[in-house]
Structure formats: structure tokens, C-alpha cells
Short mmCIF file of C-alpha atoms in Angstrom, two decimals:
data_model
loop_
_atom_site.label_atom_id
_atom_site.label_comp_id
_atom_site.label_asym_id
_atom_site.label_seq_id
_atom_site.Cartn_x
_atom_site.Cartn_y
_atom_site.Cartn_z
CA MET A 25 47.28 -3.28 -108.97
CA PRO A 26 48.14 -0.16 -106.85
CA ALA A 27 46.21 -0.59 -103.68
CA SER A 28 43.51 1.56 -103.12
CA GLN A 29 44.40 4.59 -99.87
CA LEU A 30 40.95 4.75 -98.97
CA ARG A 31 37.63 2.01 -98.23
CA VAL A 32 34.76 3.18 -100.68
CA ASP A 33 31.26 1.53 -100.64
CA ALA A 34 27.76 1.78 -101.59
CA GLU A 35 27.13 3.45 -98.38
CA LEU A 36 29.96 6.14 -99.16
CA VAL A 37 29.04 6.57 -102.49
CA ARG A 38 25.08 7.25 -101.37
CA GLY A 39 26.49 9.80 -98.67
CA LEU A 40 28.10 11.83 -101.48
CA LEU A 41 24.99 10.85 -103.73
CA HIS A 42 22.92 12.41 -100.81
CA ALA A 43 25.16 15.84 -100.26
CA GLN A 44 25.93 16.47 -103.83
CA GLN A 45 22.89 15.28 -106.13
CA PRO A 46 19.98 14.01 -103.56
CA GLN A 47 17.83 13.83 -106.96
CA LEU A 48 19.28 10.82 -107.67
CA ALA A 49 20.56 9.45 -104.35
CA ASP A 50 17.67 6.78 -104.03
CA GLN A 51 18.31 4.98 -107.14
CA PRO A 52 19.81 1.73 -107.18
CA LEU A 53 23.79 1.45 -106.31
CA VAL A 54 25.91 -1.63 -107.52
CA GLU A 55 29.29 -1.72 -107.16
CA VAL A 56 30.48 -3.73 -110.84
CA GLY A 57 34.73 -2.53 -111.13
CA ASP A 58 37.76 -1.91 -109.22
CA GLY A 59 40.05 -1.11 -112.01
CA TRP A 60 43.64 0.44 -111.70
CA VAL A 61 42.54 3.71 -111.41
CA ASN A 62 39.33 4.00 -110.31
CA HIS A 63 36.03 1.94 -108.28
CA VAL A 64 32.94 1.71 -110.15
CA PHE A 65 29.32 1.85 -109.33
CA ARG A 66 26.52 1.68 -111.55
CA LEU A 67 23.97 4.07 -110.84
CA GLY A 68 19.99 3.23 -111.70
CA ARG A 69 19.47 2.42 -114.97
CA GLU A 70 21.09 5.00 -116.67
CA PHE A 71 24.64 6.83 -114.50
CA ALA A 72 27.58 5.28 -113.77
CA VAL A 73 29.43 6.48 -110.80
CA ARG A 74 33.66 6.80 -110.85
CA LEU A 75 35.61 7.66 -107.73
CA PRO A 76 39.65 7.64 -107.73
CA ARG A 77 40.99 4.94 -106.04
CA ARG A 78 44.28 7.43 -104.62
CA GLN A 79 45.49 10.38 -104.88
CA GLU A 80 47.47 10.12 -108.08
CA ALA A 81 44.40 8.58 -109.69
CA ALA A 82 42.51 12.01 -108.74
CA VAL A 83 45.12 13.98 -110.35
CA LEU A 84 43.26 12.37 -113.61
CA MET A 85 39.96 12.66 -112.64
CA ALA A 86 40.48 16.87 -111.80
CA LYS A 87 42.36 16.70 -115.36
CA GLU A 88 39.12 14.65 -117.05
CA GLN A 89 36.85 17.43 -114.77
CA GLN A 90 38.61 20.21 -116.09
CA TRP A 91 39.47 19.18 -120.28
CA LEU A 92 36.60 16.37 -121.58
CA PRO A 93 33.83 19.07 -121.95
CA MET A 94 34.61 20.81 -123.69
CA LEU A 95 36.62 18.49 -126.23
CA THR A 96 33.66 16.02 -126.35
CA ALA A 97 31.26 18.59 -127.37
CA GLY A 98 30.04 17.33 -130.54
CA LEU A 99 32.19 14.47 -131.11
CA PRO A 100 30.29 12.20 -132.98
CA THR A 101 31.29 9.05 -130.77
CA ALA A 102 30.04 9.28 -126.92
CA THR A 103 32.53 8.72 -124.31
CA SER A 104 32.54 8.46 -120.16
CA VAL A 105 32.87 12.96 -120.26
CA PRO A 106 31.40 14.03 -116.65
CA VAL A 107 27.66 14.83 -116.36
CA TYR A 108 28.29 15.63 -112.84
CA CYS A 109 31.38 16.24 -111.32
CA GLY A 110 31.93 15.16 -107.74
CA ALA A 111 33.82 17.21 -104.94
CA PRO A 112 35.99 16.18 -102.85
CA GLN A 113 33.98 15.93 -99.13
CA GLU A 114 34.60 14.56 -96.26
CA PRO A 115 35.29 11.02 -95.68
CA TYR A 116 36.21 11.26 -99.42
CA PRO A 117 39.18 13.59 -100.20
CA TYR A 118 39.44 13.39 -104.00
CA PRO A 119 37.27 14.52 -106.88
CA TRP A 120 34.68 11.87 -108.48
CA SER A 121 32.22 11.96 -111.55
CA ILE A 122 29.10 10.84 -113.19
CA SER A 123 28.79 9.83 -116.38
CA ALA A 124 26.99 7.76 -118.86
CA TRP A 125 26.26 3.97 -118.25
CA TYR A 126 27.02 2.16 -121.72
CA ASP A 127 25.27 -0.91 -121.78
CA GLY A 128 27.55 -2.61 -124.26
CA LEU A 129 30.38 -5.12 -124.67
CA ASP A 130 33.99 -4.17 -123.52
CA VAL A 131 35.30 -4.80 -126.01
CA SER A 132 38.68 -6.60 -124.51
CA LEU A 133 36.30 -9.51 -124.18
CA GLN A 134 34.85 -9.83 -127.15
CA PRO A 135 36.96 -12.05 -129.85
CA ARG A 136 38.99 -9.76 -131.99
CA GLY A 137 37.08 -10.69 -135.29
CA ARG A 138 34.16 -9.57 -134.10
CA ASN A 139 35.74 -5.56 -134.63
CA LEU A 140 35.79 -5.00 -137.69
CA GLY A 141 32.73 -3.38 -137.55
CA LEU A 142 34.51 -0.45 -134.86
CA ALA A 143 37.30 0.38 -137.32
CA ALA A 144 35.28 3.09 -139.11
CA PRO A 145 33.77 4.23 -136.40
CA LEU A 146 37.33 4.52 -134.07
CA ALA A 147 39.01 6.41 -137.24
CA GLU A 148 35.59 8.18 -137.36
CA PHE A 149 36.39 9.61 -133.45
CA LEU A 150 40.00 9.93 -133.82
CA ASN A 151 39.45 12.14 -136.94
CA ALA A 152 37.17 14.67 -134.10
CA PHE A 153 39.14 14.15 -131.93
CA HIS A 154 42.59 14.70 -133.10
CA THR A 155 42.97 18.80 -132.79
CA PRO A 156 45.63 20.91 -131.87
CA ALA A 157 46.00 21.63 -128.67
CA PRO A 158 46.73 24.89 -126.47
CA PRO A 159 49.99 25.33 -125.31
CA ASP A 160 47.98 24.62 -121.55
CA TYR A 161 47.40 20.89 -122.86
CA PRO A 162 47.76 18.41 -119.11
CA ARG A 163 51.11 16.88 -119.57
CA ASN A 164 51.97 13.17 -119.32
CA PRO A 165 55.14 11.53 -118.67
CA ALA A 166 54.54 7.66 -120.04
CA VAL A 167 52.53 8.91 -123.36
CA GLY A 168 52.75 11.75 -126.05
CA GLY A 169 56.40 12.33 -125.94
CA PRO A 170 58.53 11.10 -128.14
CA LEU A 171 59.19 6.63 -128.00
CA ALA A 172 62.75 7.54 -126.84
CA SER A 173 60.90 8.75 -123.28
CA ARG A 174 59.85 4.69 -122.96
CA ASP A 175 62.93 3.06 -123.61
CA ALA A 176 63.95 2.44 -120.52
CA ALA A 177 60.66 1.15 -119.49
CA VAL A 178 60.39 -1.41 -123.05
CA GLN A 179 64.19 -2.48 -121.89
CA GLU A 180 63.01 -3.34 -118.10
CA ARG A 181 60.24 -5.28 -119.31
CA LEU A 182 62.32 -7.24 -122.47
CA HIS A 183 65.17 -8.49 -120.24
CA ALA A 184 62.93 -9.32 -117.26
CA GLY A 185 61.27 -12.27 -118.99
CA MET A 186 57.75 -10.36 -119.61
CA VAL A 187 57.74 -10.21 -123.42
CA PRO A 188 57.84 -13.37 -125.36
CA ARG A 189 60.08 -13.28 -128.64
CA ALA A 190 62.08 -10.50 -126.65
CA ALA A 191 65.04 -10.30 -129.18
CA ARG A 192 62.46 -9.87 -131.72
CA VAL A 193 60.64 -7.32 -130.02
CA GLY A 194 63.95 -5.81 -129.54
CA GLU A 195 64.58 -4.95 -133.01
CA LEU A 196 61.14 -3.80 -134.00
CA TRP A 197 61.28 -1.69 -131.13
CA ALA A 198 64.65 -0.10 -132.20
CA GLU A 199 63.58 0.40 -135.50
CA ALA A 200 60.76 2.40 -134.35
CA VAL A 201 62.63 4.55 -131.57
CA ALA A 202 64.97 5.37 -134.67
CA VAL A 203 62.96 6.87 -136.89
CA PRO A 204 62.07 10.37 -136.62
CA GLY A 205 59.41 11.98 -134.72
CA TRP A 206 56.20 14.29 -135.08
CA ASN A 207 57.30 17.54 -136.20
CA SER A 208 53.93 18.88 -136.15
CA ASP A 209 51.96 21.22 -133.26
CA PRO A 210 50.42 18.26 -130.64
CA VAL A 211 47.35 17.25 -131.28
CA TRP A 212 45.09 16.08 -128.44
CA LEU A 213 45.39 12.00 -127.47
CA HIS A 214 43.46 9.76 -125.55
CA GLY A 215 46.74 8.32 -124.58
CA ASP A 216 45.42 4.21 -123.65
CA LEU A 217 42.88 3.55 -126.49
CA HIS A 218 43.03 -0.26 -125.72
CA PRO A 219 40.15 -2.34 -126.15
CA ALA A 220 39.46 -2.09 -122.23
CA ASN A 221 38.42 1.57 -122.90
CA LEU A 222 35.78 0.90 -125.81
CA ILE A 223 32.36 -0.35 -125.37
CA ALA A 224 31.15 -2.12 -128.39
CA GLY A 225 26.84 -2.80 -129.14
CA ASN A 226 24.88 -3.72 -131.28
CA GLY A 227 28.18 -4.32 -133.35
CA THR A 228 29.35 -0.91 -133.93
CA LEU A 229 31.19 1.43 -130.90
CA GLN A 230 29.14 2.33 -128.38
CA ALA A 231 31.51 4.62 -126.45
CA VAL A 232 35.23 5.95 -125.87
CA ILE A 233 35.11 5.72 -122.37
CA ASP A 234 38.67 6.28 -119.31
CA PHE A 235 40.31 9.08 -120.53
CA GLY A 236 42.96 9.17 -117.64
CA ASP A 237 45.33 9.61 -119.55
CA LEU A 238 44.83 12.65 -121.80
CA THR A 239 47.51 14.99 -122.81
CA ALA A 240 48.42 16.10 -126.21
CA GLY A 241 51.24 15.30 -128.49
CA ASP A 242 52.31 12.58 -131.24
CA PRO A 243 49.00 10.74 -133.32
CA ALA A 244 51.06 7.96 -133.29
CA ALA A 245 50.07 6.85 -129.59
CA ASP A 246 46.60 6.47 -130.45
CA LEU A 247 46.70 5.04 -133.77
CA ALA A 248 48.87 1.68 -131.84
CA SER A 249 44.66 0.96 -131.77
CA ALA A 250 45.15 -0.33 -135.10
CA TRP A 251 47.41 -3.39 -133.63
CA LEU A 252 45.68 -3.88 -130.20
CA VAL A 253 41.55 -3.77 -130.99
CA PHE A 254 42.32 -5.35 -134.52
CA GLU A 255 43.44 -7.96 -137.09
CA PRO A 256 44.43 -7.14 -140.31
CA ALA A 257 41.56 -7.01 -141.57
CA GLY A 258 40.22 -4.15 -139.19
CA ARG A 259 43.07 -2.92 -139.76
CA ARG A 260 43.45 -2.41 -142.95
CA ALA A 261 39.45 -1.11 -142.91
CA PHE A 262 41.10 1.59 -140.05
CA ARG A 263 43.50 2.84 -142.14
CA SER A 264 41.46 3.04 -144.60
CA ALA A 265 38.71 5.25 -142.42
CA LEU A 266 41.04 7.69 -141.42
CA GLY A 267 41.69 8.44 -144.97
CA PRO A 268 44.80 10.89 -145.86
CA ARG A 269 44.93 13.12 -143.45
CA TYR A 270 48.20 11.96 -141.52
CA ASP A 271 49.84 10.96 -144.91
CA ALA A 272 52.58 13.74 -145.52
CA ASP A 273 53.79 12.05 -141.99
CA PRO A 274 56.45 8.45 -144.14
CA TYR A 275 56.92 7.29 -140.21
CA LEU A 276 53.62 7.94 -138.48
CA TRP A 277 52.94 3.80 -138.67
CA LEU A 278 56.40 2.68 -138.05
CA ARG A 279 55.55 4.84 -134.78
CA ALA A 280 52.23 3.75 -134.22
CA ARG A 281 53.79 0.28 -134.05
CA GLY A 282 56.03 1.03 -131.50
CA TRP A 283 53.66 2.77 -129.22
CA ALA A 284 51.01 -0.51 -129.56
CA LEU A 285 54.84 -2.71 -128.44
CA CYS A 286 55.31 0.00 -125.54
CA MET A 287 51.37 -0.80 -124.54
CA ALA A 288 51.31 -4.65 -125.48
CA SER A 289 55.00 -5.18 -123.11
CA ASN A 290 53.10 -2.99 -120.40
CA LEU A 291 49.62 -5.07 -121.18
CA LEU A 292 51.75 -8.21 -120.16
CA ALA A 293 52.99 -6.86 -117.08
CA ALA A 294 50.62 -6.11 -115.56
CA ALA A 295 49.38 -10.30 -115.85
CA PRO A 296 48.92 -11.42 -112.39
CA ASN A 297 46.28 -8.62 -111.56
CA HIS A 298 44.63 -8.41 -115.30
CA PRO A 299 44.74 -11.71 -116.66
CA GLY A 300 42.22 -10.26 -119.18
CA LEU A 301 44.61 -7.59 -119.84
CA TYR A 302 47.13 -9.81 -120.43
CA LEU A 303 45.50 -11.34 -123.32
CA VAL A 304 45.34 -8.37 -124.88
CA GLY A 305 48.41 -7.95 -124.92
CA SER A 306 49.74 -11.51 -126.11
CA GLU A 307 47.14 -10.90 -128.97
CA THR A 308 49.03 -7.29 -129.45
CA LEU A 309 52.42 -9.01 -129.51
CA MET A 310 51.41 -11.61 -132.05
CA GLU A 311 49.83 -9.40 -134.33
CA ILE A 312 52.35 -7.31 -134.24
CA LEU A 313 54.89 -9.80 -135.08
CA THR A 314 52.97 -11.00 -138.05
CA ASP A 315 52.75 -8.36 -139.58
CA ASP A 316 54.53 -7.46 -142.60
CA LEU A 317 52.69 -3.70 -143.22
CA SER A 318 51.66 -4.61 -146.57
CA TRP A 319 48.19 -2.49 -145.29
CA LEU A 320 49.74 0.35 -145.29
#
């Protein structure tokens, strides 16, 4: 995990709140996460405070603050859209946000067999979110473009021994890279739609969170969640709930499987610091290797 570039603790967060959101500053404040991108504190019962760990992450936070309020208005699914956009202030030099707190369970922490109920609401979210993006959409060097742009990174992981059954994975990856790419206008993408960025509650999808990789391009990148999140029954339900909107592209799901391979290999490479995400990567790889695509 990249090191945080400055110390972030409850005292610092409390100071930011007193200066910029004093009506919330006296609510209970508890650190609940120190992720790859953000420090996360729970504020009272209703809010989460998210603060970038380093300059690169601050760019992602600024992107969320700029675009998410517009993109999430009217969505059928709750998100981590900022309800307050914090500004840099000494001694904290980055933008930060307050968003809603969701009491549900991080989907990466529950067995895949329980994810079937997420298939329809996740498809509903993507059908609503995958709208045409304007020319000035935020570019992302890792997501949204052709799969071939990730070939060097995937090949490095395969040759470094990070990925089990590397020979077969390499064959599936080569198949995905070889098919024609997305030939329509770019659509908005979450960009990192793995289980840890989904919150489940009462057997359904409660929220989609962490839009730091927000960009636009080939929807196949988000449809990789078919393997990242679901078992075979869930994939069938997910595909059915998406409806016919992507049927015109016969290569869409081969590219989506390629994106799932790319993301799974990245999660496997994160093993030393994120054992939970390593498990997601391992399970995703197994889903890919045993899937004959008969559900399409």
C-alpha cells in the first residue's frame, strides 16, 4: 500500500470540521478505515469523512467532487457522492469530503453465494449510470480505453508468478485483447466495480461507493463485475437484468471477461497488504476459469 504522505488522526479531522462544518464538529468521530486511497472516519450516525492519503489520491477526490453530484442525481442506487466538499486548509493540503454512512456490509466480506440478490439492482445502477459522457470527461490511464493498454501490466503479473494457472489465464487474456473494441461513444464508468466498493443490506444492494477511478469509455470495464461479484447463477441474473441495451456488440462480454482478468490479477498482486482483496481476486479467477459463457 502506498504510504500516507501526512499524519491524519481524529484531532486533525475535528479541526477541519470546526473550521468548515461546525454544526457537525461535535458529533462522535471514529476512524474506521485506512484504505489504499483514503482515510475514512465515521462521523456520528449518518456520515463518513473521507480524506486522501497522498497527492495522487487528492486528484481522485477532486474528480469525485466535481462530477459526482451531477452524475448521481436521480440514480436508483445510493452512492458515496459528497454531501459536503471540504477544502484544503492547514495543516491538511488536500480536498476532502463528507458522504453518507451506510450500515450495510462490504460485499467482499460476505460469501459469493449471498450476492444473487445484488444482480438486479447492480444492473439497474449500471443501466442508469452508463450514459454518454461529454468530451471533457476525466481521463483514466488504467480504465476506459482498449484492453491492449493493460497488456504490459497483466503480462508482468503473469510472468512474475502472481497469478495461478498463468498459461491458461494468458490464453484467455490474449483472446480478449484480440477482439474488436468498443465502437460507440464513451459512456460513464465507475471504473473499479469490485465487491469492496459495493455495500449490501437486507439482501440487496444498499450503495455503490468509491468513484475515484471515475472515467468514460467501454462499458465492458464495469461489466467485469459479473465475475468479480457473482457465481454462475448471479451472472445469469445480472445479464438478464441488464436487458438488451448491449446486444449489438457481440464482443462485449469477451472484453468484460478480459477486464475481470486484469482486475483479478491486480487484486492478487495486492496480497501482502490486502488479504481480503486477494481472496476476491482468487475467487474471481476461479469463476473465470470455470465459466464456459453458456449464460450469455
